[in-house]
CSV table of C-alpha atoms and ligand atoms in Angstrom, one decimal:
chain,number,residue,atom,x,y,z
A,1,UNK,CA,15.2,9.9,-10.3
A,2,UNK,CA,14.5,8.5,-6.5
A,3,UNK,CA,17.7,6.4,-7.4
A,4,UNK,CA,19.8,9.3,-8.1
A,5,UNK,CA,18.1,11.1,-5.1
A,6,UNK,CA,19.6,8.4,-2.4
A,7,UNK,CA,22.3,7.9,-4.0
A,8,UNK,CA,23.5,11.5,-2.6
A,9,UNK,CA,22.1,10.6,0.8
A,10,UNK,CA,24.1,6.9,1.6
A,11,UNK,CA,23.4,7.8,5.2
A,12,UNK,CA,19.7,8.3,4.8
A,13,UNK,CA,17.7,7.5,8.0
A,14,UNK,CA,14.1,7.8,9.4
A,15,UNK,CA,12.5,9.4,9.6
A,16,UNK,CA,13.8,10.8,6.3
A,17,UNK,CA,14.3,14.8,6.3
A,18,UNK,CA,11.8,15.6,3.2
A,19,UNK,CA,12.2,19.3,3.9
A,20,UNK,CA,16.0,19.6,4.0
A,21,UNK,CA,15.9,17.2,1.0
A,22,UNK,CA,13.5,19.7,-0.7
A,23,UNK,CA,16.0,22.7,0.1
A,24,UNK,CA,18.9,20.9,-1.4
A,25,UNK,CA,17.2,20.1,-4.6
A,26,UNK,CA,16.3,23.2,-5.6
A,27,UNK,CA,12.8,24.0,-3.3
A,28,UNK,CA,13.1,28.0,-2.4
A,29,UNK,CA,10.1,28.0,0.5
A,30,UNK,CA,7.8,25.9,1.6
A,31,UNK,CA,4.5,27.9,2.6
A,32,UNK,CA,0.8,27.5,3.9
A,33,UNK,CA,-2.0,27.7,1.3
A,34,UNK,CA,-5.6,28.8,2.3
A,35,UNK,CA,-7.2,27.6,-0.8
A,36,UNK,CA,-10.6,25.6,-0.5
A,37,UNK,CA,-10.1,21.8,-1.1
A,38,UNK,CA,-6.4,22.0,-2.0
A,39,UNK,CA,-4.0,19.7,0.2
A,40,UNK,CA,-0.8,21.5,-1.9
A,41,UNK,CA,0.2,22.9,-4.7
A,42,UNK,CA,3.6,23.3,-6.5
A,43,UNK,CA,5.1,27.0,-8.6
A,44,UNK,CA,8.2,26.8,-10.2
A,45,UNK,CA,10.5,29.3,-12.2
A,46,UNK,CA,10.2,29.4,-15.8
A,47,UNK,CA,13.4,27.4,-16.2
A,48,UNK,CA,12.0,24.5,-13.7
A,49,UNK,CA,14.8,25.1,-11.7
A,50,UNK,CA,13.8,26.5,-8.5
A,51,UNK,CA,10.1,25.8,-7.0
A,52,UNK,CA,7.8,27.0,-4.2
A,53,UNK,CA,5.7,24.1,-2.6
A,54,UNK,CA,2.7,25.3,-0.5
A,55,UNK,CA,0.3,22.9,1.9
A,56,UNK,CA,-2.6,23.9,3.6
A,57,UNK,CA,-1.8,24.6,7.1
A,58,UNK,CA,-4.4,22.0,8.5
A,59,UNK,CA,-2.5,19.1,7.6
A,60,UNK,CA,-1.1,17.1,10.1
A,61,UNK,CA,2.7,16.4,9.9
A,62,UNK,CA,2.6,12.9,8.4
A,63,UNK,CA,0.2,14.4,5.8
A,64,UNK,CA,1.9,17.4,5.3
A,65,UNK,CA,5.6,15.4,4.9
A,66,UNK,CA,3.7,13.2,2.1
A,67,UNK,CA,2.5,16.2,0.5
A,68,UNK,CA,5.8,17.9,0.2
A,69,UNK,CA,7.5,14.8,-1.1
A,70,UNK,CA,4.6,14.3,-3.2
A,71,UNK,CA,5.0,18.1,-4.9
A,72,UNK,CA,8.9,17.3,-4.5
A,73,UNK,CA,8.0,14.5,-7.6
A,74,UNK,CA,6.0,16.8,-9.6
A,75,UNK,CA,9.0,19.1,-9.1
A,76,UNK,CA,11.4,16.7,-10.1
A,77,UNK,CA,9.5,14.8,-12.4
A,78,UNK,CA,8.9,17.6,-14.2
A,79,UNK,CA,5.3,17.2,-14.9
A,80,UNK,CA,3.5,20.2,-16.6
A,81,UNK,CA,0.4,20.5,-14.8
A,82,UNK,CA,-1.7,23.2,-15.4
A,83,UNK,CA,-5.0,22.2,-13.1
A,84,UNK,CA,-4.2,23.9,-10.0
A,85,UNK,CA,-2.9,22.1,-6.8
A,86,UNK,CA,-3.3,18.3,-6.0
A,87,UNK,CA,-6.5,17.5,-4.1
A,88,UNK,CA,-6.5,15.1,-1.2
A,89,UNK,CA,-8.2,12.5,-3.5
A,90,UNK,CA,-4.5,13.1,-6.1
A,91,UNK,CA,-2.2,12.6,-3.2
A,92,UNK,CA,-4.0,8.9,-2.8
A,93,UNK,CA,-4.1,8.2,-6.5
A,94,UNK,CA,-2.5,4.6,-7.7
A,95,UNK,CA,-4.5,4.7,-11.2
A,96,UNK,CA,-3.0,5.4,-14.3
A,97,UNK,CA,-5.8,5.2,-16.7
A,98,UNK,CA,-5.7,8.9,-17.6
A,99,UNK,CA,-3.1,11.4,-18.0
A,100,UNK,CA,-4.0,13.2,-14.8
A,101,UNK,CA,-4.0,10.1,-13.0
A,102,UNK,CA,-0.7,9.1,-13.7
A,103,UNK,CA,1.2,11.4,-12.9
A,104,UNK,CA,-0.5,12.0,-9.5
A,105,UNK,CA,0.4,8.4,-9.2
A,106,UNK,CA,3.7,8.9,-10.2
A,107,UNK,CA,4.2,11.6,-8.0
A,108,UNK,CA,2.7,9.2,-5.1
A,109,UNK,CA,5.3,6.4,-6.1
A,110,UNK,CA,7.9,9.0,-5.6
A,111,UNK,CA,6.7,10.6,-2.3
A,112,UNK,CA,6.4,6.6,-1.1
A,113,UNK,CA,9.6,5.6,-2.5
A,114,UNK,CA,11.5,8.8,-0.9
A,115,UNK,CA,10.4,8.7,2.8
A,116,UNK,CA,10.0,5.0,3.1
A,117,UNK,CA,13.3,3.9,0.7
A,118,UNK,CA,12.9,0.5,-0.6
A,119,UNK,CA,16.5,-1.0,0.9
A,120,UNK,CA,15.2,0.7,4.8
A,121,UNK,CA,11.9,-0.6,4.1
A,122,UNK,CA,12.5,-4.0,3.2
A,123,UNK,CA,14.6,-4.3,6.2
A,124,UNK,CA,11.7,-3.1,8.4
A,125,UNK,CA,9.9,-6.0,6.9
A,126,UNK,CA,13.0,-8.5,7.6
A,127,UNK,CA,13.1,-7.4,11.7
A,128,UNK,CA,9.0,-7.2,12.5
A,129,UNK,CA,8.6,-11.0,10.7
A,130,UNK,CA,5.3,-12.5,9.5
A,131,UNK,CA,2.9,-10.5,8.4
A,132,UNK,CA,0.7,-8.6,11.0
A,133,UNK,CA,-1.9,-5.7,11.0
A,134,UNK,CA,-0.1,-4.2,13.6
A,135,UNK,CA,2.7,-4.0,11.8
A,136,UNK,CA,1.4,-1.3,9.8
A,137,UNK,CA,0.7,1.4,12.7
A,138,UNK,CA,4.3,0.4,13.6
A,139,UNK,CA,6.1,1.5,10.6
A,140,UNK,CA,3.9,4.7,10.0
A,141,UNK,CA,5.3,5.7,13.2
A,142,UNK,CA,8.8,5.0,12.5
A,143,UNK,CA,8.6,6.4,8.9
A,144,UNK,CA,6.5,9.6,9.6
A,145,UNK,CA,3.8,8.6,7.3
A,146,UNK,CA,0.0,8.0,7.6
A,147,UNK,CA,-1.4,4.8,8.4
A,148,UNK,CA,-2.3,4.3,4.6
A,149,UNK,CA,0.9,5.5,2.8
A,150,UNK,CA,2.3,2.9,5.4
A,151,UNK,CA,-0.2,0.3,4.4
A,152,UNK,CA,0.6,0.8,0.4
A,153,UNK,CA,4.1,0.5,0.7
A,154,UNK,CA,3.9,-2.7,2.8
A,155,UNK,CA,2.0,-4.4,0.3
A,156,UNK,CA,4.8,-2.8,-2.3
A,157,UNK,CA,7.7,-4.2,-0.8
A,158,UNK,CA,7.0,-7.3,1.3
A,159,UNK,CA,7.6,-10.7,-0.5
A,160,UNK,CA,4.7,-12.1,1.4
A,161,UNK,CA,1.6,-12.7,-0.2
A,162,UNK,CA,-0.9,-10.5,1.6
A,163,UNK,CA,-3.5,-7.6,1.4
A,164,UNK,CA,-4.1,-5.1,4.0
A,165,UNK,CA,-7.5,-3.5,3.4
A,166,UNK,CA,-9.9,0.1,5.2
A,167,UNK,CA,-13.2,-0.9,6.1
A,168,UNK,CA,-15.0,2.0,7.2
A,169,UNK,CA,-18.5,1.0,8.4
A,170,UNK,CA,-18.6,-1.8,6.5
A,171,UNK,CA,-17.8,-0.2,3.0
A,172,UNK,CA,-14.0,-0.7,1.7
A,173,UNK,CA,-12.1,1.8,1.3
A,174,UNK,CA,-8.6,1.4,0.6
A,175,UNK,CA,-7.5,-2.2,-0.5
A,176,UNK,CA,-4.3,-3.0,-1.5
A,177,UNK,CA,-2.4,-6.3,-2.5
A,178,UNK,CA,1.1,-7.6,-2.9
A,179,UNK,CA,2.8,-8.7,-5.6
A,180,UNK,CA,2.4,-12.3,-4.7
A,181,UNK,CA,-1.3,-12.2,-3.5
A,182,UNK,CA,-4.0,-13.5,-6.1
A,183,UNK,CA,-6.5,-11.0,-7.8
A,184,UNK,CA,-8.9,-9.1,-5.4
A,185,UNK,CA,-12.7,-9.5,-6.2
A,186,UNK,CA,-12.9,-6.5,-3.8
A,187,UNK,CA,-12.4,-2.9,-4.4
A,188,UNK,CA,-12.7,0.8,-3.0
A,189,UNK,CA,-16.5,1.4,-2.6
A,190,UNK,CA,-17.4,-2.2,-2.7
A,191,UNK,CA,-19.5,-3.7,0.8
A,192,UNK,CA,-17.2,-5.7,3.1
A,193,UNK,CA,-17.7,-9.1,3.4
A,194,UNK,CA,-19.8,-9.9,7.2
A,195,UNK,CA,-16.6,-11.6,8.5
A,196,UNK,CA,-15.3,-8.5,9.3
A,197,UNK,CA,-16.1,-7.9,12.7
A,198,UNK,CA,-14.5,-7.2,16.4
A,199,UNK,CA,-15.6,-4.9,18.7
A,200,UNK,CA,-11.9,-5.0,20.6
A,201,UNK,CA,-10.9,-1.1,19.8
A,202,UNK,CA,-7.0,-1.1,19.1
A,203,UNK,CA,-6.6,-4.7,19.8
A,204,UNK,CA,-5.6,-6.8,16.9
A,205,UNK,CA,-7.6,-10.4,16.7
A,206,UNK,CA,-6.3,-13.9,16.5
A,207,UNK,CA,-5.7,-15.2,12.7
A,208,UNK,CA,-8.7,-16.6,11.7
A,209,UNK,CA,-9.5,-19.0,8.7
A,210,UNK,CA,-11.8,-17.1,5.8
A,211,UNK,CA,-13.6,-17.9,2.6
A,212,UNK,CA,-11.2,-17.4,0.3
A,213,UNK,CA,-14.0,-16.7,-2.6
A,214,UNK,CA,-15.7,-13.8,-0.3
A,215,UNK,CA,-12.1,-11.8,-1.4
A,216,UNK,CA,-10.7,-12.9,-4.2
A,217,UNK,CA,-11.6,-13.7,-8.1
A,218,UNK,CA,-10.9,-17.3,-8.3
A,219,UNK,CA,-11.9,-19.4,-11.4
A,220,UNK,CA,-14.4,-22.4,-10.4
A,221,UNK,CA,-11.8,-25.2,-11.4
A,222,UNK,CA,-8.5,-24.7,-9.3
A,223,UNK,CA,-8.6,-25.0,-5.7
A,224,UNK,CA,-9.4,-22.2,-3.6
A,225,UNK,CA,-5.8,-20.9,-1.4
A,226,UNK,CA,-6.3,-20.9,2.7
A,227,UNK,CA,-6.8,-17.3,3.3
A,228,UNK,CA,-6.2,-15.9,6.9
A,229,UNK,CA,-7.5,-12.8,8.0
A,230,UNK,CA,-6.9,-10.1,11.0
A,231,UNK,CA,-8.3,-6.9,12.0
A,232,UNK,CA,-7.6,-4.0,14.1
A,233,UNK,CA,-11.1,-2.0,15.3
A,234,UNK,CA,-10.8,1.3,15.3
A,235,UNK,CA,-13.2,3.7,17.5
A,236,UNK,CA,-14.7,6.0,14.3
A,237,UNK,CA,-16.1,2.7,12.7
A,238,UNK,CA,-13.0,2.2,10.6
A,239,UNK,CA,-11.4,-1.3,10.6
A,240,UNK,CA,-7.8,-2.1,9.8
A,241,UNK,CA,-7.8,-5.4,8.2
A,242,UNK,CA,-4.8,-7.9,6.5
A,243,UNK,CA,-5.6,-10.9,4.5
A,244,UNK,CA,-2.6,-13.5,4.5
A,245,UNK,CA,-2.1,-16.8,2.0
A,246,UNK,CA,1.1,-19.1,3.0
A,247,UNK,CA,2.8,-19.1,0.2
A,248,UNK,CA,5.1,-21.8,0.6
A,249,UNK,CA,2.2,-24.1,2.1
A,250,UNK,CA,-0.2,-23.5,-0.9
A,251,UNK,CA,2.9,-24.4,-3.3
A,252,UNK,CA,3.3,-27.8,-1.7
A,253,UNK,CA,-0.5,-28.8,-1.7
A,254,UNK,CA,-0.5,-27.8,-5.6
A,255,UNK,CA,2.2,-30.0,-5.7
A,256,UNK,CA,0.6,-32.6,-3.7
A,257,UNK,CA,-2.5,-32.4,-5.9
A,258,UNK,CA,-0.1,-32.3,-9.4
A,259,UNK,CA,1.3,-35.8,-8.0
A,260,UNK,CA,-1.7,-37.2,-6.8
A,261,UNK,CA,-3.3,-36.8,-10.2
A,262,UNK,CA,-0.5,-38.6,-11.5
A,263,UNK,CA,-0.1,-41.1,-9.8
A,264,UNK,CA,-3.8,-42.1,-10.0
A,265,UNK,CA,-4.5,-41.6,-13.9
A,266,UNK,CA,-7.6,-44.1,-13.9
A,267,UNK,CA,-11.0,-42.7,-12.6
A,268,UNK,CA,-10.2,-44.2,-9.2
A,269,UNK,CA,-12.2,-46.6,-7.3
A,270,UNK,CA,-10.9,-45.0,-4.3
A,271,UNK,CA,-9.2,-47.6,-2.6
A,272,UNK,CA,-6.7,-48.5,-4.9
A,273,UNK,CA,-4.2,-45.6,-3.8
A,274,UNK,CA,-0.6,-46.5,-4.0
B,301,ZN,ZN1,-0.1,16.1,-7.4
């Protein structure tokens, strides 16, 4: 669907025009809603062929531009949904362990994928270089998009092996990992681990060395990655943090270990190394 959706617009830039987009597929008005709790809510005709998508007017514009791409999905999606309009916790969703669930994800995947298009994004990624916190402000920025709809599509797109977590007053809440990164032994709700700490607001710390087993679910017999952290303080408590494993430098000490095992088959003395 988001493939057919870009295909129309070859010339697509940021940030990407989710309400003109909206028009063009069939999205008659897009209005303010009053309702209690509601973030925005989605009525189409009988036929599914025209819609009205409404957000509550207290929304500010990177929220309200997710929300519209995000009712844009259920629009085009067509998912029957017949539990009233998506709640802030819905346009966050990433689970898909009940019906509900997944297709707020879905819808999510589609909001993400439409205003922050995988080809634009990954070249984003290419130009800012290694992995850095402050990379994530950056792109929210350039995309139009809040500072966690950044943060998951990072993680979505970037070959790297890294997480970028939310630590507000020392509880997580928002972790997400790459592809490439190794199970997380931390999730939303869970305490942070005490190495997350700076009292520089705004200023992202130096990369520094952390327990690898404070973060991640690792199995007592293989060797434990080097994980490298950095955080950005913010001044309500909250704290922006990425974790970062070299890749290519954990692949060559595996295969340093594989051919040091080999070579020394016998329970070694320790001096008779070749
Ligand atoms: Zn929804």
């Amino acid at each position: 669907m988001l493939a057919a959706i870009l295909k129309h617009l070859p010339d697509i830039d940021t940030p990407v025009l989710v309400e003109d987009i909206a028009r063009r597929v069939g999205i008659t008005d897009i209005r303010d809603m009053t309702e209690e709790g509601a973030i925005s809510g989605l009525l189409v005709d009988g036929a599914n062929a025209t819609g009205i998508i409404s957000c509550s007017a207290a929304l500010s514009a990177p929220r309200r531009r997710f929300a519209i791409a995000h009712q844009l999905g259920h629009f085009l999606l067509k998912t029957e949904r017949d539990d009233g309009p998506c709640t802030a916790r819905d346009l966050s969703e990433n689970r898909r362990d009940t019906p509900h669930r997944k297709q707020e994800a879905q819808a999510n995947r589609f909001a993400a994928g439409l205003l922050m298009p995988k080809p634009l994004m990954a070249a984003s990624l290419d130009s800012l270089g290694k992995p850095a916190i402050a990379h994530v402000a950056q792109l929210a920025a350039h995309y139009g998009v809040t500072i966690e709809a950044a943060a998951s599509r990072y993680v979505d797109v970037t070959p790297s092996a890294c997480a970028i977590l939310f630590i507000k007053n020392s509880v997580v809440h928002y972790a997400r990992a790459s592809r490439a990164f190794p199970a997380m032994a931390i999730h939303r709700g869970d305490p942070a681990p005490p190495s997350v700490l700076s009292d520089k607001i705004d200023q992202p710390t130096a990369w520094i060395a952390v327990e690898a087993r404070d973060w991640l679910i690792l199995s007592r017999d293989v060797r434990s990655p080097k994980v490298s952290m950095q955080l950005i303080a913010k001044k309500n408590g909250l704290h922006l943090v990425m974790l970062s494993i070299n890749a290519a430098a954990e692949r060559r000490a595996d295969e340093e270990d594989e051919k040091y095992a080999t070579e020394r088959p016998s329970f070694g003395r320790g001096a008779d190394r070749r």
